[in-house]
Each structure stands twice: as C-alpha cells, then as structure tokens.
mmCIF file of N, CA and C in Angstrom:
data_model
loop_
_atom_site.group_PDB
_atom_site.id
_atom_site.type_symbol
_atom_site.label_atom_id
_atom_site.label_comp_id
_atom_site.label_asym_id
_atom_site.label_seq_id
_atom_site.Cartn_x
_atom_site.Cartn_y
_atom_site.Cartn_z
ATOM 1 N N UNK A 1 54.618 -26.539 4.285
ATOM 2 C CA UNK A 1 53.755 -25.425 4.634
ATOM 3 C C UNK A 1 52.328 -25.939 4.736
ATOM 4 N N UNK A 2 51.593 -25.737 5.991
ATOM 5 C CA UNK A 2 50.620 -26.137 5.975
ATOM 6 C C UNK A 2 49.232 -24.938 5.770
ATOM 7 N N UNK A 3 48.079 -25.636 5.430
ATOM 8 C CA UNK A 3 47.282 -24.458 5.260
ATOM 9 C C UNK A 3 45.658 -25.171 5.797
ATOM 10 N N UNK A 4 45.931 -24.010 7.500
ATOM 11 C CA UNK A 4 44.719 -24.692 7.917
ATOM 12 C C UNK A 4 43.490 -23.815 7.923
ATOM 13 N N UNK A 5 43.577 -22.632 7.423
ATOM 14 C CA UNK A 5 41.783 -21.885 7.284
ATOM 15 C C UNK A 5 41.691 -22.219 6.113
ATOM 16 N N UNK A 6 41.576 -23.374 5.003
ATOM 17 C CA UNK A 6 40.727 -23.485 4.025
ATOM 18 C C UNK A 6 39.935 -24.450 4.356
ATOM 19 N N UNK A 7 39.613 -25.136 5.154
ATOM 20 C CA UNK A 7 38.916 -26.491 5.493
ATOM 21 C C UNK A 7 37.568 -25.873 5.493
ATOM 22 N N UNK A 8 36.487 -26.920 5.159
ATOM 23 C CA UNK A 8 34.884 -26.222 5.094
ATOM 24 C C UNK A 8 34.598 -25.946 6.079
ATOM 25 N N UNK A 9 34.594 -24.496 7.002
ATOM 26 C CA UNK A 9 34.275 -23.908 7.745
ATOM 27 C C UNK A 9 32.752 -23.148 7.154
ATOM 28 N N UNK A 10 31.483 -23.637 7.814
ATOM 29 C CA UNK A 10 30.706 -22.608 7.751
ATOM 30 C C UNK A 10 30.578 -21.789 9.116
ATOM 31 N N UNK A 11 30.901 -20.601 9.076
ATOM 32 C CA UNK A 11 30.226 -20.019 10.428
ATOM 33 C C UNK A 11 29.090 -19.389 10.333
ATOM 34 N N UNK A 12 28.228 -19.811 9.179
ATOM 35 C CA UNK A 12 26.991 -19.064 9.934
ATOM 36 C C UNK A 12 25.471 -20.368 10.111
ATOM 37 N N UNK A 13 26.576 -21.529 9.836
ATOM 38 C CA UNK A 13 25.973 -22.759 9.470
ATOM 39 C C UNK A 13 25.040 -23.115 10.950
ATOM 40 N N UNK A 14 25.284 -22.774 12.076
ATOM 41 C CA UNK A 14 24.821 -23.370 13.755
ATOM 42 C C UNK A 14 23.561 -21.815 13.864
ATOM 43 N N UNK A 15 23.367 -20.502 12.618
ATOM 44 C CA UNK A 15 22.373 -19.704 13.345
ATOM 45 C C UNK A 15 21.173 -20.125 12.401
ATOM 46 N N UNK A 16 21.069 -20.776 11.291
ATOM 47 C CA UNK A 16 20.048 -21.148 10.683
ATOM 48 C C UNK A 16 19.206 -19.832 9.647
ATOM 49 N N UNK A 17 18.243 -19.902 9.836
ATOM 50 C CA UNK A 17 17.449 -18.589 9.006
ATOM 51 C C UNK A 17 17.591 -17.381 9.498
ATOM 52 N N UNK A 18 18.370 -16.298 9.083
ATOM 53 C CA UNK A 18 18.304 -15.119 10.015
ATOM 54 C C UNK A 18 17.146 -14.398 10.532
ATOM 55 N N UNK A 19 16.088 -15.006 9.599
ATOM 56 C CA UNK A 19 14.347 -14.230 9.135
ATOM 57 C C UNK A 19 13.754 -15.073 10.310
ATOM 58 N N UNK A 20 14.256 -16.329 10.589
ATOM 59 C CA UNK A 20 13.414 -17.031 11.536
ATOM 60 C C UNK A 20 12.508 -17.939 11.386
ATOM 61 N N UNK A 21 11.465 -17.848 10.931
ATOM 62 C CA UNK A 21 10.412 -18.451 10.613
ATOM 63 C C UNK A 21 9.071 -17.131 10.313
ATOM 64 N N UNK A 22 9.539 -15.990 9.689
ATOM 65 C CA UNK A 22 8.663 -15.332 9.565
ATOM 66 C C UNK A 22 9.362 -15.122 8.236
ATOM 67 N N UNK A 23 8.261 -15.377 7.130
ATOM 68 C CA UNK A 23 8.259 -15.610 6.188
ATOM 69 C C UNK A 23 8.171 -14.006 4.992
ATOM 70 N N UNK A 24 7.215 -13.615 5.846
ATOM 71 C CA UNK A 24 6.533 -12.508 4.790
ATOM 72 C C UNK A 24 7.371 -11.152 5.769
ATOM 73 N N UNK A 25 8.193 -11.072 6.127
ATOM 74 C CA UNK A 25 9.208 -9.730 6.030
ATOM 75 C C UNK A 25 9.102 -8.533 4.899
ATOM 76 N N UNK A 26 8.848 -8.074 5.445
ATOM 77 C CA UNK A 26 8.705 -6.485 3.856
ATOM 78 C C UNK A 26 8.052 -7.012 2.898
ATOM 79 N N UNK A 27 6.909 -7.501 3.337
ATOM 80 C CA UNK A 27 5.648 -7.585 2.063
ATOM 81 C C UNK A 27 4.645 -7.019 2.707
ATOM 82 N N UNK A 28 3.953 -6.084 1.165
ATOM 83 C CA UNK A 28 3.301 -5.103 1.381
ATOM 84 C C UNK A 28 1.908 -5.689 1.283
ATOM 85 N N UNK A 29 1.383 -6.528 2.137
ATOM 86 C CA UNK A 29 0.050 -7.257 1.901
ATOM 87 C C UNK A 29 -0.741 -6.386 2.499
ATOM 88 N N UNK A 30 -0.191 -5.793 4.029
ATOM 89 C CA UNK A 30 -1.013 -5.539 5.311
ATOM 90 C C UNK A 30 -0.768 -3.732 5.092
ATOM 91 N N UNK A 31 0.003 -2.961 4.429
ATOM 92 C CA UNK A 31 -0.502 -1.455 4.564
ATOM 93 C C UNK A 31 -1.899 -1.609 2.920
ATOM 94 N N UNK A 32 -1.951 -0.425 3.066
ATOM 95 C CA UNK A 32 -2.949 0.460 2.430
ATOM 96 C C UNK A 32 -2.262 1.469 1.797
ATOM 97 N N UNK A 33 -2.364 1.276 0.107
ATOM 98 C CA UNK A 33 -1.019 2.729 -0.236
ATOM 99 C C UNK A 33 -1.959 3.360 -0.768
ATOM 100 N N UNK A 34 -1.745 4.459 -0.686
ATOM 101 C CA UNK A 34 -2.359 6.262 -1.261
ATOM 102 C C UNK A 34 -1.132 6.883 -1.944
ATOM 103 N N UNK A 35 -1.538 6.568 -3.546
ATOM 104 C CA UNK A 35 -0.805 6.953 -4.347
ATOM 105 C C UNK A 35 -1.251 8.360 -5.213
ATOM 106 N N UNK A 36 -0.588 9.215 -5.375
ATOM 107 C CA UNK A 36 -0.709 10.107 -6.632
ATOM 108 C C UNK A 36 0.008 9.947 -8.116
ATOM 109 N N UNK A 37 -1.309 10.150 -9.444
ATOM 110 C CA UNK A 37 -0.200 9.951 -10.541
ATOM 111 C C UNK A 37 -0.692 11.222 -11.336
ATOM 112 N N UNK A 38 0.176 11.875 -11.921
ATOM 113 C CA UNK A 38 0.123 13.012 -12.805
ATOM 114 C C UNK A 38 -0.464 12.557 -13.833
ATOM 115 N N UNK A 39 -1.618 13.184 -14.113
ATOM 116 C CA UNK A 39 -2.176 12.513 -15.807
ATOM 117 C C UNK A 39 -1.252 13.684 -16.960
ATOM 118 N N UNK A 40 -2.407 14.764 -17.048
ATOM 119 C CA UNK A 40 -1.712 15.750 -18.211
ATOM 120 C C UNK A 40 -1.817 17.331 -17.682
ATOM 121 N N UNK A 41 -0.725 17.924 -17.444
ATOM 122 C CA UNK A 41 -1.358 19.481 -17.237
ATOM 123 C C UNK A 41 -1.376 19.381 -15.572
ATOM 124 N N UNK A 42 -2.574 20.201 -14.624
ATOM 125 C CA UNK A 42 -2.800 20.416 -13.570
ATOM 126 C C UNK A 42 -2.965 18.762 -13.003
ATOM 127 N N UNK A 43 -3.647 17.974 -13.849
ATOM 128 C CA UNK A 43 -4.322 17.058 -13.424
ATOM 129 C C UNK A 43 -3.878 15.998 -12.643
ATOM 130 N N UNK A 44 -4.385 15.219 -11.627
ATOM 131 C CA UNK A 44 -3.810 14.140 -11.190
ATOM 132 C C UNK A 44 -4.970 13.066 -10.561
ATOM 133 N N UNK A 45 -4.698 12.019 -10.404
ATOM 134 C CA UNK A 45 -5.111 10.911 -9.968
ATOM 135 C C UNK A 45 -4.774 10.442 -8.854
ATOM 136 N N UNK A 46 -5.690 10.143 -7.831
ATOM 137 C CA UNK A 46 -5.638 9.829 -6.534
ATOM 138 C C UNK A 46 -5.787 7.826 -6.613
ATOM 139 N N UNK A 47 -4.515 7.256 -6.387
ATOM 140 C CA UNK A 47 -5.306 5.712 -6.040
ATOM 141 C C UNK A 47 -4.750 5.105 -4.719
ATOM 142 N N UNK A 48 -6.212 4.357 -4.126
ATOM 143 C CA UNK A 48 -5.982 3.598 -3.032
ATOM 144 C C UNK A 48 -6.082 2.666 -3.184
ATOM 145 N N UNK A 49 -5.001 1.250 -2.739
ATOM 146 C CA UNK A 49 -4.989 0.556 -2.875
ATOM 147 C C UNK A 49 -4.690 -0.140 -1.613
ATOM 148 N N UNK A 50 -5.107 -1.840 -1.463
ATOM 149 C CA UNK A 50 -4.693 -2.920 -0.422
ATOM 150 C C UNK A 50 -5.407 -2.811 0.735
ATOM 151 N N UNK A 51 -6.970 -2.290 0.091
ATOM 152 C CA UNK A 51 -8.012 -2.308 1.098
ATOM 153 C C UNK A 51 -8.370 -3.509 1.690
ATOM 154 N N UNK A 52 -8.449 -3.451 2.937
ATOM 155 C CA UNK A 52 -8.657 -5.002 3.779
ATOM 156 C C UNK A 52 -10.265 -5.868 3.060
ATOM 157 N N UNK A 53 -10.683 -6.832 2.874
ATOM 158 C CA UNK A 53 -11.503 -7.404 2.576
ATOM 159 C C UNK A 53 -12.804 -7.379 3.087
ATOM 160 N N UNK A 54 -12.479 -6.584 4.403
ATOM 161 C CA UNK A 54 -13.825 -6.816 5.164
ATOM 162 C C UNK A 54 -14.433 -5.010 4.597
ATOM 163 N N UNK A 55 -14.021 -4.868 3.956
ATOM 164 C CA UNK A 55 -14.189 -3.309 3.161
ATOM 165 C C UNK A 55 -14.738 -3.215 1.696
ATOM 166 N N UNK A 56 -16.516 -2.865 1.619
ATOM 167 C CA UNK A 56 -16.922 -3.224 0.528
ATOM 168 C C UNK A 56 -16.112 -1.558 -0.453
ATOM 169 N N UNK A 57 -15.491 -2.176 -1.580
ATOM 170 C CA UNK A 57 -15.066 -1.206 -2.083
ATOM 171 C C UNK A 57 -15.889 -0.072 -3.375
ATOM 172 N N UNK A 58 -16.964 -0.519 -3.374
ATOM 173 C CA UNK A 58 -17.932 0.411 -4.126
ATOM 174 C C UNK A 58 -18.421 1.212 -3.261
ATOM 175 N N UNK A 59 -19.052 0.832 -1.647
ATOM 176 C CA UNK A 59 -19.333 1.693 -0.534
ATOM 177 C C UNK A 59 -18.511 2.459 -0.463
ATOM 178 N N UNK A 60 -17.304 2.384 -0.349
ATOM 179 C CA UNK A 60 -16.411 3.308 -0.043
ATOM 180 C C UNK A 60 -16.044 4.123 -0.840
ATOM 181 N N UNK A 61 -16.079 4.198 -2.419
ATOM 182 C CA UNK A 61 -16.052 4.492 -3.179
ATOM 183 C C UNK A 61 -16.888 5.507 -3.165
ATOM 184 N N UNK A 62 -18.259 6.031 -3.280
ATOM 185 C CA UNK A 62 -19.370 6.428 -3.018
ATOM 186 C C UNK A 62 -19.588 7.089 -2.270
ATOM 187 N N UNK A 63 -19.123 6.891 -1.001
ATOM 188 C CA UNK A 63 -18.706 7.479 0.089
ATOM 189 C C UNK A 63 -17.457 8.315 -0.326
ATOM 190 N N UNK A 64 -16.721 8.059 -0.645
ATOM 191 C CA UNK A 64 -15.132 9.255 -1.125
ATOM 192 C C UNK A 64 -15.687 10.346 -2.006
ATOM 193 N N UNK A 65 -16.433 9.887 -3.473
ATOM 194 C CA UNK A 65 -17.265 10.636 -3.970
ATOM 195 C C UNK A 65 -17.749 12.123 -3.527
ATOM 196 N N UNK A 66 -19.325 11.224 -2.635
ATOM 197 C CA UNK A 66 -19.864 12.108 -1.991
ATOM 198 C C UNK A 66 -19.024 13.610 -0.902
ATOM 199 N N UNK A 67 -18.135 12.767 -0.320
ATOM 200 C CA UNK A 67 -17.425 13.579 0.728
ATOM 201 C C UNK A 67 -16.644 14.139 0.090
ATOM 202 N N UNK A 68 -15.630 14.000 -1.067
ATOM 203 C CA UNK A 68 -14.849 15.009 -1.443
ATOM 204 C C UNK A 68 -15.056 15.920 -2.730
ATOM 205 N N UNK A 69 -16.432 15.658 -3.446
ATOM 206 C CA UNK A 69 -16.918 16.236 -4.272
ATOM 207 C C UNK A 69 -16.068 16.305 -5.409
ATOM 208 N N UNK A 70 -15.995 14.457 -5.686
ATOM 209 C CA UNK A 70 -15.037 14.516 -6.570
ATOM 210 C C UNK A 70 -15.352 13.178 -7.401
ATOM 211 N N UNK A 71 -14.852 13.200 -8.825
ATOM 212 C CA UNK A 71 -15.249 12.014 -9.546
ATOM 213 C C UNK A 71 -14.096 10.705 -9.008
ATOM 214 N N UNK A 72 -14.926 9.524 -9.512
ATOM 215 C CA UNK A 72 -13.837 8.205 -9.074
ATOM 216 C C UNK A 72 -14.212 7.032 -9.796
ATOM 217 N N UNK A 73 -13.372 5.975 -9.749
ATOM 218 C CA UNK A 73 -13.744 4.400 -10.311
ATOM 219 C C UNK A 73 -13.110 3.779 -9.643
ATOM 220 N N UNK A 74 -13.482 2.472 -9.902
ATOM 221 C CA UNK A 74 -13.080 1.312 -9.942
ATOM 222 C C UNK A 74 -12.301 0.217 -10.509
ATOM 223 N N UNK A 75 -10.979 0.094 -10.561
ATOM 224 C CA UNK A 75 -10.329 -0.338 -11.529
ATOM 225 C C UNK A 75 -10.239 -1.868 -10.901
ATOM 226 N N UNK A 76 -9.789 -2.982 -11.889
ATOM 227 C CA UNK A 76 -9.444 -3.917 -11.696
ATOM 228 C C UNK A 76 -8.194 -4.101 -12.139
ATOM 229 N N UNK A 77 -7.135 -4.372 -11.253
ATOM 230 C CA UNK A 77 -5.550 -4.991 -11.630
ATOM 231 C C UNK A 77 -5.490 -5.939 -11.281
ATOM 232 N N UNK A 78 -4.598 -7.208 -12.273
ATOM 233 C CA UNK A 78 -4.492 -8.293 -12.006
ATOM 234 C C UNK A 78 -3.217 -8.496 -10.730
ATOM 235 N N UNK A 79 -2.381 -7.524 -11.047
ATOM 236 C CA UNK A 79 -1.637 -7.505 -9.483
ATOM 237 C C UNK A 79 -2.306 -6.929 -8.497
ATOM 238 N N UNK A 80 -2.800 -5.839 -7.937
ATOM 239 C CA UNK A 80 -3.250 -5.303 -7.144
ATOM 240 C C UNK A 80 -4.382 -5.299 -6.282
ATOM 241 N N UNK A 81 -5.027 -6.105 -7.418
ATOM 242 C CA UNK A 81 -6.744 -6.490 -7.022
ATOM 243 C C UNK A 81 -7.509 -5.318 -7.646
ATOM 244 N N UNK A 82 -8.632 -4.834 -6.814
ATOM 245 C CA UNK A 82 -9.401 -3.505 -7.158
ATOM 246 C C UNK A 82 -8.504 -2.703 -6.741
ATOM 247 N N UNK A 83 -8.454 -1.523 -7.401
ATOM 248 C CA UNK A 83 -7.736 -0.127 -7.221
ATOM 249 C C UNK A 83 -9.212 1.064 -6.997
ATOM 250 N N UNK A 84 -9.470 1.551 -6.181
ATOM 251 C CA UNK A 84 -10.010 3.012 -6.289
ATOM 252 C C UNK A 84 -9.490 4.416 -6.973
ATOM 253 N N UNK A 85 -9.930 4.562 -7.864
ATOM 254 C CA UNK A 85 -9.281 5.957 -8.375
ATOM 255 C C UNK A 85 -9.918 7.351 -8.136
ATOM 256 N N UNK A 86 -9.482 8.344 -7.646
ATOM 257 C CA UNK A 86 -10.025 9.372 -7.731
ATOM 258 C C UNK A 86 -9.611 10.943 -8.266
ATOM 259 N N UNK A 87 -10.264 11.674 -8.794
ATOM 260 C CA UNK A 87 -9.916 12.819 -9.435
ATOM 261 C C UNK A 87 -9.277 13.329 -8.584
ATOM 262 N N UNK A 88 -8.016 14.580 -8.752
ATOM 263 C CA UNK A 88 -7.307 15.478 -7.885
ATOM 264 C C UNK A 88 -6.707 14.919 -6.836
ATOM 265 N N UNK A 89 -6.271 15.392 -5.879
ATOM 266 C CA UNK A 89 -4.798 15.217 -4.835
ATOM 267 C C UNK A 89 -5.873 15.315 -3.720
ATOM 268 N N UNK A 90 -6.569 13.809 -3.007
ATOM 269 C CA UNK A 90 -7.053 13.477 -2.593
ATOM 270 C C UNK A 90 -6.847 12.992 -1.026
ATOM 271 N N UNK A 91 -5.315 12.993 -1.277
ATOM 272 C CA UNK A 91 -4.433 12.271 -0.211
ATOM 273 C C UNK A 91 -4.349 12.182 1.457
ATOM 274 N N UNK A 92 -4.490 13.200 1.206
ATOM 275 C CA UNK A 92 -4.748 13.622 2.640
ATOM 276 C C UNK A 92 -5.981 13.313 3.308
ATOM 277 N N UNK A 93 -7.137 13.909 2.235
ATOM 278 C CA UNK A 93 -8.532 13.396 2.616
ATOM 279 C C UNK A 93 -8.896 11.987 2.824
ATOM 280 N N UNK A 94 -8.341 10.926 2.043
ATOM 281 C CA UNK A 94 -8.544 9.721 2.089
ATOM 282 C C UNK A 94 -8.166 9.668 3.432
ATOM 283 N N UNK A 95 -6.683 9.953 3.495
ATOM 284 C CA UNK A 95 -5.862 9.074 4.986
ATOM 285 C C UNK A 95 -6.835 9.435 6.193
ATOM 286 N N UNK A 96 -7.379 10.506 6.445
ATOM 287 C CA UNK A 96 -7.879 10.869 7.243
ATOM 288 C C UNK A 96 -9.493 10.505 7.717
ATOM 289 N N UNK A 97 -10.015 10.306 6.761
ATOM 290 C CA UNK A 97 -11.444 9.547 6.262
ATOM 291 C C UNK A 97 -11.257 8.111 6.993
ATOM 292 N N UNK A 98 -10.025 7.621 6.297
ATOM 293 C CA UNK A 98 -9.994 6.081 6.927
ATOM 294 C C UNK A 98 -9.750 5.732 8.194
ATOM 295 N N UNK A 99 -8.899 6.998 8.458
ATOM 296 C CA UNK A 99 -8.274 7.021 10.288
ATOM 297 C C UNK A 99 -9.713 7.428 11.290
ATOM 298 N N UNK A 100 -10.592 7.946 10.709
ATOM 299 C CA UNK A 100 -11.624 8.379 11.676
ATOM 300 C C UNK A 100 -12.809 7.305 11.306
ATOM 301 N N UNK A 101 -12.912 6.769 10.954
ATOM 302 C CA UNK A 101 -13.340 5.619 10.642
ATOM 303 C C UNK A 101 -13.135 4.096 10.581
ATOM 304 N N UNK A 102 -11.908 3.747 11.754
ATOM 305 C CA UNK A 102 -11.632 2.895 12.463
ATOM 306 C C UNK A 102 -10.452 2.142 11.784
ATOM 307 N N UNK A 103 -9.578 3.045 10.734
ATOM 308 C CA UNK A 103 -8.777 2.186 10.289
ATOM 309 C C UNK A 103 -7.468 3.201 10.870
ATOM 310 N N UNK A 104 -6.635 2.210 11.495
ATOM 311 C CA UNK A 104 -5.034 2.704 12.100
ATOM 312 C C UNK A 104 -4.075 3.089 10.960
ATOM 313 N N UNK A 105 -3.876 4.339 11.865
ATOM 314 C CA UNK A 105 -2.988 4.786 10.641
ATOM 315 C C UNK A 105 -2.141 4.672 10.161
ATOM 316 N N UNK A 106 -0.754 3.680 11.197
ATOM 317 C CA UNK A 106 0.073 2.789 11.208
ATOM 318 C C UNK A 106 -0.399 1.928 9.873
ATOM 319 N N UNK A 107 -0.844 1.499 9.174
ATOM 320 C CA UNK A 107 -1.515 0.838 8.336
ATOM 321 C C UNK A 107 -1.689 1.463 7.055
ATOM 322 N N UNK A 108 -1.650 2.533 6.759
ATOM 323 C CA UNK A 108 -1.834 4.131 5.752
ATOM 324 C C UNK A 108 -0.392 3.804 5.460
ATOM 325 N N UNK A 109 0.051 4.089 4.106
ATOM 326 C CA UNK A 109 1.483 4.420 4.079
ATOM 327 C C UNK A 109 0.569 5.896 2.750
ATOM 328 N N UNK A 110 1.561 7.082 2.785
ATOM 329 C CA UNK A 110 0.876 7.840 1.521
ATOM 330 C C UNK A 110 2.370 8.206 0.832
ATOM 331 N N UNK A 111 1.919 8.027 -0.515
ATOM 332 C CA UNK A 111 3.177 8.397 -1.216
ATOM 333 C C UNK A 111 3.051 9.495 -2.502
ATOM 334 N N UNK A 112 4.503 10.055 -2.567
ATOM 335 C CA UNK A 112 3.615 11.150 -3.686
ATOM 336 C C UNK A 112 4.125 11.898 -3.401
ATOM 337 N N UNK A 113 4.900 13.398 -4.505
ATOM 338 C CA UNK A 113 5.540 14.446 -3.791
ATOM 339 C C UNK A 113 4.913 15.406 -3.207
#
C-alpha cells in the first residue's frame, strides 16, 4: 500500500507573504480616535487621541476650550503620546471642528455609545 499525499507538500509555499510587503496593515498610527469614558454619575470625559504632529496640541486644546465652553487637559501616556481630555460628550463637536479645519474625516474614527 502506497501512500502518496504525505510527502512535504507546501501549497502555499510559491505565494509568499499574503500582506505583501505592507507591513503596517490594521495599525492604528494614521486615524485620530474620539473616545468617550464615563467618570461618575452624569459625567463623562471626552479624549482625542493620534493627533498628527504637525498639530500643536495645547493650541488646539485652547481652541476646544474656548469653542465648546468646556474644561480640558493635557495628559501624557506612555502608549498613546499626549491625550486631550475634555469635560462632557464632546464628540461630535470635536469631529466636526477638525473636519472644517482641514482635517479628512476618513481619518476621524469616533467611538462611544
């Protein structure tokens, strides 16, 4: 009895990397997330994060402030980089602030129920 499909057959051995040569597939370097977090009670926290570099983030900061008549900071995460935080459910206002102000919205992801 002979047995010829056990021999080292790779078949996927001749397509190489399925990814290609693009490395960074589903990494979140290039959006901008707009997060909400429930503190206590009514309250919640607005944060934006994965602001492009060419974006001073205290200006903008200051600017969110002013325009939504609302308190905010500046956080530092060692994963995240700077985080913007802002008082209340902001979300919408941010995305829209940034979209009329030359940032694509393709680029915005907002999350949050």
């Amino acid at each position: 009895m002979s047995v010829q499909n056990l021999n080292s057959y790779d078949p996927f051995a001749d397509e190489g990397d399925p990814l290609g040569d693009n490395a960074d597939v589903g990494s979140t370097a290039d959006y901008i997330h707009i997060r909400i977090q429930q503190r206590n009670g009514r309250k919640t926290l607005t944060t934006l994060q994965g602001l492009p570099k060419q974006y001073d983030p205290k200006k903008l900061l200051k600017a969110f402030k002013k325009e939504f008549a609302c308190n905010g900071t500046l956080v530092d995460d060692e994963k995240m980089g700077q985080v913007i935080q802002l008082q209340g459910d902001q979300r919408a206002k941010i995305s829209s602030f940034l979209v009329e102000n030359g940032l694509e919205k393709s680029t915005i992801k907002v999350h949050g129920f």
